[in-house]
Structure formats: structure tokens, C-alpha cells
Amino acid sequence: MTYLEYKVRAVPRGFKKLFYLNWPIILLLCAATAIGVIMLTSIAGISWDPWASAQLKRFFVGFILMISIAMVPIWFWKSMSVLAYITSLGLLVLVEFFGSTGMGAQRWLDLGFITLQPSEMAKITLIMVLAFYYDWLPDQNVSKPQWIIAPLALIFLPFFLVLQQPDLGTALLIVLGGGAMMFLAGIHWGYFGAALSLSVGGALIILQSRGKDWQLLNDYQYRRIDTFIDPSSDPLGAGYHITQSKIALGSGGWTGRGFGQGTQSRLNFLPEKHTDFIFTTLAEEFGFIGGISLLAIYALIVAFSIIAAISNKDRFSSLLIYGVTVTFFLYFAVNMAMVMGLAPVVGVPLPLVSYGGSSLLVLMAAFGLLQSAHVHKPRGVI
Amino acid sequence: MADRIQLNQKSYAKLSRRGVILGSLQTAFIATLAFRMRKLQVEDASNYRLLADENRINIRLIAPSRGEVYDRNGKIIARNEQSFRITIVKEDAGDIEQALFSLSNLIKISQSDAKRIIEETKRSAPFLPVTVRDQLSFDEIARIAANTPNLPGVSVEQGLSRVYPSFESYAHVVGYVGPVSDSDLQGGNETNPLLKIPRFQVGKVGVEKHYEDILRGSAGVMKVEVNALGRVMRNLSRKEGKPGNNIQLTVDTALQSYIQARLGSESASAVVINCKNGEILAIASSPSYDPNKFVKGISYSDFNELRDNELRPLASKTVQDAYPPGSTFKIVTALSALEANIIGPKDTFTCSGKMEISNRFFHCWKNSGHGTMNLEKSLSESCDVYFYELALKVGIEQINKMATKLGLGVKHDVPMSAITKGLMPSREWKLNYRKQEWLVGDTVNASIGQGYVLSSPLQLAVMAARLASGKKVNPILTKSINGQNVHNLSNIEDLDIDKSYLKIIRKALFEASNDRRGTAYGSRVIDNTYRMAGKTGTSQVRNITDAERENGVTKNEDLPWKRRDHGLFINFAPYNKPEIAVAVVVEHGGAGSKSAAPIARDITLQALFKGNPPLEVYPAKDRSAVFERQNKLGEVLKELEIFRENKV
């Protein structure tokens, strides 16, 4: 399929496209970024350096990238889907050999002018290629087993490569994102029921095997599970992050300690306070009000995106928008669940707020795709 | 085409349905997050706020300054002095070994210290100070201060350390402080956080230990904000502690120091009591030791030397040791006989030098015998046989009762360590502890303060004081705590002994000191206003065999030191208007009249004159020796005073 097949009666041209952007989403993205910049300033001891100014610069770059992608017709991006997917797979293989190590995992690829995290890219390109696949696949074949194999393989390849880094968190997000795409495409419920029962059964077997002859995981992995279930069992060891982050959140109360007054983060009780655990500082300094505001912004972004997806009659565009939304949702949902002690500690940043270039740029690019799909959506079906 | 559109329509509807389902799941999860946030931040907020404060606020204790100890005239006995220690902070110093090398050019740092410092800096966080050396002298501090720019990370910290300016004089009374040991943490002190302050010191013996709770004070609290690594970020608040209470003792430093010097290197002890109210004016044990050494941490060799010395400098002989009181105990036997109406002052016995009681001979110290003796003469000349006669008639119960009235066999309550009760034997005691029947011979031995009877010098002084004043005085060492008088001394009850009996004994003791034939005549005072009344005692630490008696008793001087007799002397003065009572015990000093009595006279006069007495009060033949001694001791005391003022 090529973009020529698109039957669109009226597509805005030139600068007119700017008016057809989904502005509520853009404004909400800016709001979330603003909160992030404020928090980075606070954590640096009320200073622009070293994080806030850099984050702002990256956001501008990301913003321009988003608008630029949005200006290009969605059918062009659709035609690039497979290529993008293959490229990101290639980068994942490259990072295996040439990647720089950080935080105990090989994640970064230094391209000279920018350090790239191919696993972040893979999330989006997987969405693209799955949207492409299900757009192409006739609807009646969706649930047929032989047509299930290809998307499973598409999901498994990046999952496996990311797991090798090793980055269990991102790998699981890739599976969840891909699974969501298959669900949206309309695969029969039975498959999900089977997958769910398989994973639950597997988890039970793994837990059962503990201390037996056929123990499936290493002892330290079981201990991690223990700490997740009860962080207080090891408050200074593995449970330290969760305990300290809950203390920070809880001590914020309704309105928080005030800007720059968060003791938990300022006194270094919290790890990764400017990246993965930034939400704890927000919650400590601005309390429940601050935390719920950010959550509301995220929820609105998800809501506006789903509306945009529903209002888009083009199957590829709609699937793509849903995919971007799910990816975005998984970012903040997993991160927040982690700092609130609802999920184990995995390295997932808080979108737009955490300090970090790669994920911000990829996310802005993804929203660029979302905007492009929105701007170039079919207005009136032929 | 229509077909295709139809299909699209159908797939579009399905996609939208699935999209709404997914959206609902997302919404549900977001709601969960919101509720969780509410639970943590609103419902459990106060809990977590507390935890956060616990995280960041570290409470540090500030050691209070210890109460000081004064003598009756306000002279200081134990005080606190600024002490200096130097510490090193690794992160500021950089290369520790280099820093220690630079330091060792300025102050002495031993190899083992250097090793310990390097070890400690490796183990502790780089921003925590590690003590390099403690208790530095002013010179050393000055040298370091002058070189501060070249010594990054090295800083001088101030603290208080205990100083005993009288050195050896009060070692057994006031004791000393030392680092907290496991035994200090027992008995309700386990949880006192003050004791866990590094380098905190507590009383180990004597007044310092007895009044630990009063002297210690309460800790100040400093709240500091720390980061996750424990580094202090800022001080939040500081509340000073309450310093310990000062204690004033009844002792007189001038007299105490004099006695310490007078006892010299003898293994001896002396107690001076105000006989009207029981205030202890001096209580000294010799040889003594320098308590300051213990505060600074005594070296093993110094400690072993003290411990192994056969003169036992560590023992507080005035209260902790009990000796057979010897003839000084005859006062008790005589009084019990008078009270039991067995004899009158005029009744006499004849001393032939020995007496046969149940097939055994009991000898008088005077082989030839004293001849006809009445009570007064028997005391002043210290005839043993006379008291054997009394003992047979009075019995041990009466003697025991009288001894208790006079304060023997009683544990006196003074704030010193290891106070002995002495031993006042009875039938029950012997049955219980020796599993033997009481024999008449035991009573006979007890009547002259031998056998089982044991008394501490403090008990003997109390006996002398009670005899002199006729009041039931108890020894008192503490005058006031924090300016408040501890004891009410205005109403001391009378002793439960007929005054006329006491008068008879006092007269007899006067004769002992002033009659030509009295045992203490050699140590008399010739000025009528200051005349003493005293009783000598010589207690055997061995049995004299019959063979020995045949061939002549071995002279005391010829025996090994450990087997020589103890010399004792108790007295009160002035005879006409008693003010003080004195007890002196010279371990293995030989006859009390020769060893203890001269010392007691010097001490008595020193106490009465509050300084050196005029030579005229001494008999003419003693004056040159006394003069010489006064000069010699004067030198020693002057030196001590200079030490007291300047050094430490």
C-alpha cells in the first residue's frame, strides 16, 4: 500500500496545517514539561543548572521535531513503517556491540552529536509496523493463528534484543505495547485469556519452585520479589528505594513542603531524584495537589488522544494514535506505580518530566506522528 | 468498492470498541494511581512526615559539664578543664599519611596511633572526623595552631576533662572518672544515651562514683539535619544541658595534704573527725596515687606498679581495711563492764603478767606484770590481764553491744568506695560463719581487740569522737550539694551510755597521754589548752609461741615487714573541751606508742592550730626533731601548692 491509495477529499495544505494540529494535546505536553522543568530547578537547589536549562533546550528541539513530523503527510510515515522498524532493530543489534554501558545495562549508542537509546525508538517503530501490518491484513484474518505468528515475531525480536541489554523494564513495556496493538486490531479474546492464564500459571510455578530441587530463578531474584511485596523487610537494602520514595510522597501531605523544601530529595535520601524518581520530589514539595495535577495532565493527554483515535477513520492512523497513547500511558503508569510502591523498581522515566534526552525526543517524535495522523485524517469518506 | 468501505466500516467499529475498552482500562489504572496517591499523601501523611523527619533529623547529645567538688573552705578538689584534641577529616586532608607525617613534625604520634588513624579513616565516612590525639598540652596546640594553613583537614576540638589539682591527697576520697565500661551500663543505666557519647567519663571510685548521678548533670540536645550519608547539613537547634551539681565536702585540703605528706611513704591511714558533729576533716590513706593518671588513661606499666606494690596504694585503707583494734578496744571492754555494774572505778585486780583461763595461759604484753590495777591505770598503762578479768565477768554479748553503740562493727555511710563493716564477733556469728562454739578464750581475746575483732580506722575515729563528745555522732563527708546543706547537724542525740562512765574513760585516756607511766606519754602535748587524751594499740598479726616466750619474744624490727605488728592510736583533743577526734593506723609499724601516736599528735596539733603549731607545745626533747620535720613537710607542701596553682 502506498500513500496514493489514500482517499482524502480535503487535506489542509501549507501553514494551514498548523490550525489542524491537535492543540489541546500540544498545550498539555507543554504543561507537563513545565512541571518537569520546575522540579529539575528545585532539585538542583533552585538553579537552572545543570538540568533545567538542558531539559528546556531539548524540549524545544523535540517540539520542532514534533511539528516537523506533523507537517509531513501520514501516508509518507506509513510507507516508512517497515524501514523504521528494521532500522531500529539494526540499532538494537549495534548497541549490543558498540553501546556504552550505563546503569548496569548497555543502552546508549553514541552517534557523536547525540546519544541514542535504540530501545526507546523500538517502542515506537514496533507500534508503526504493527499498525501497518493490521491495516494491510484483511479484517477476517485477524484472529486466524497463521496471521498471529508474524506480529508475535515482530514483538519478540525487539523484546529479545532489549532483554539482552539487559533492560527488563523496557522489554516488558515493548511486550505490553505490542500486545495492546494486537488487542486493538481485534484479535479474539481467547488469545488474551490464554496468554494471561499462561503467565499467571508460569508465575505460580516459579514461586512454587523456590527452595525446591528444580528452582527456576536465582535466589537474588526471589529476594527482589520479596522486597517488592514487602519493602520494609529490607529497608536499607533493596527495599530502600521504595521505602524512601513512599516516605517522600507521604510526607508531602495535601499541599507539600513548598518549592525547594523537599528534604527527602535534597538530602539525597532518594536515588535517581532527577530521573526516574522525580515524581517523589514533586509529590513531596507540592503535595497531593501537585501530584494529582500532573496525573490529571497525563490523563487528559490520554483522553484527547483516544478521542483523536476514534475520530480518525483511517485504520493505520487510528491504530498508530492508539499505539502512541498506550506507549505514553505505560511510561507514566509504570513510573508512578513504581514510586508509589505498586510496582517493582524498573528503570522507566516519567514522560516529559524526568531529565533525559533520548526518551524525550522519541516521545516528541511519537506525538509528531500522532499529530500528522490527526492533521491528515480522512475528512469525509469516499 | 462499496464492499471495501463496508468492511472498513465494520473494522472501524470494532477498532473503536476495542479502543474504548483499552481507554477504560487506562482510566481505571489512572484512578487507582490517584487513590493510591490520596492514601499515601492524605490519609497516611502524618506517619510519613514523621518518618521523613526521622530520616533527616539527627539528635546529638552534648555532654554536660560535670559538677565540681570543693573542700570545706571552698578550695577546689575536682574541677573541669578545657582539654584539646586534634581530629583529622579525610576528605579535607587528602593524603592521610602525608598529613600524619606533617603532624608528627609538630606533635608526637606513635606508630600504633598512626596505624589506628589510617584504619579508622578507611572505615568511616570521609567527612567524619577521626581523633588523632587527645589531651594535648598548650604547647602542642599552639604549635598546631601556628601551622594550620599547612594542615588541611586537621582541626582542634575542645572538650572538658576532669582535673584533680590536689593530686594524691584525695585519690581515695574523691576517686577519679574514667571511660564508661560495661559495668557502668548496668543497674538502670542501660538506656541512658549520655553514657554512649564517645569519650564520656563517669565516676569510677569514691565520691565521683557515689555521687555520679548528682555530678553528671543532664545532656544537652543538638538537632542537626543530615543527608542520607549522615553528613551534617545544618544545625537546627541547640539546647544546652544542665551542668552537674557542685558538691562541697567537709574535708580541709590544708589538713588533708598535710596528713598525706606526714604519712609519707608509710603504709598508713589517718582520720580526723570533728567530734561534736561528725564532720570528717581529713581522711587520708598512704601511699596514694595520682588520679589524674587514670583520667588520661593510665599506662599498663604504671597500673601494674600500683597494683603489685605491697604497700597497696590503690586501697583506701581508712574505710576499706579493717584491723584488729588491739588495746584501743579496751575502751569498749571497760565501758561494757562499767555499764554492767561489774566493776567500779575503785575496784582492782592484780596483774602477774599472765593468767590461766581454761588450761591456757593468756599473757600481758608486760611479762613482769603490772601489779595492782584499777580501771584508770589499766587503761592508761594498757594492762591486758585486767581486761581478761573483766572479759570473764562481762561476756561477749555486753562487749558486742557496747562496741555497736560506739560505732564499731557498723557500716558508716560515707560516700567512699568499698566501705567495710569491720567485724564485731558474737556467738551467733561464730556459729554461722565458723561453725564453731564460742569459747571463753574468744571473749578474752576480744577484750583486748585481738582475735576476731576487726575495725576500720574510720570506725576507730568515730569511737573516739563519741567518747569525747558523748554524742552519737556519725561520720559525715558531704557538707552541701549545690549550696544546700545535706545534713542537719544541730540536733545530734546523746549516746546511750552513762555520762559518768564516759568521764572515767576520758580521764583514763588523759592519763595514758599525760601520766609518766601512760603508754602515750612519749607523744604528749605540754600546753594545758591543747592536751590530748589518747589510747595506743598494738595489734598482732601473728601468734607468739610459748617457745618464743621462753627464749624472749623476737623484736618487731627483726621480723619481716609483713609479720610486724600494726601500730594504732586514737585520741581526742583538747581534753578539756574536745573538738576533734583522730585515729591513726600504721600498718606493720610496730608498737602504737612509737609508730602511730607521734603521727597522731602532729596531726591533732596541725588540725587545732590550722597550720604548724608553735614548738612550745611539744616536750622540749622533741622540739628539734619536730622543727626539722615541719620544715621538710613545709617544702613538700609548698611544692604541691605550686603544682596545684600552675600545672596540670
PDB file of C-alpha atoms in Angstrom, chain A residues 6 36 70 72 90 101 146 195 222 226 323-324 328 349:
ATOM      1  CA  TYR A   6      -5.387   7.387   0.477  1.00  0.00           C
ATOM      2  CA  GLY A  36       9.311  18.889  34.883  1.00  0.00           C
ATOM      3  CA  ALA A  70       3.308  16.540  11.929  1.00  0.00           C
ATOM      4  CA  VAL A  72       4.608  15.545   6.694  1.00  0.00           C
ATOM      5  CA  GLY A  90      19.609  -2.821  13.460  1.00  0.00           C
ATOM      6  CA  THR A 101      27.187   0.984  29.379  1.00  0.00           C
ATOM      7  CA  GLN A 146      -1.294 -18.276  10.920  1.00  0.00           C
ATOM      8  CA  ALA A 195      -1.739 -15.531  27.493  1.00  0.00           C
ATOM      9  CA  TYR A 222      13.348 -14.197  44.646  1.00  0.00           C
ATOM     10  CA  ASP A 226      10.133 -10.372  48.419  1.00  0.00           C
ATOM     11  CA  GLY A 323      -0.332   2.836  19.997  1.00  0.00           C
ATOM     12  CA  VAL A 324       1.350   6.135  20.809  1.00  0.00           C
ATOM     13  CA  PHE A 328       2.783   7.158  26.685  1.00  0.00           C
ATOM     14  CA  PRO A 349      11.279   7.581  33.251  1.00  0.00           C
TER      15      PRO A 349
END
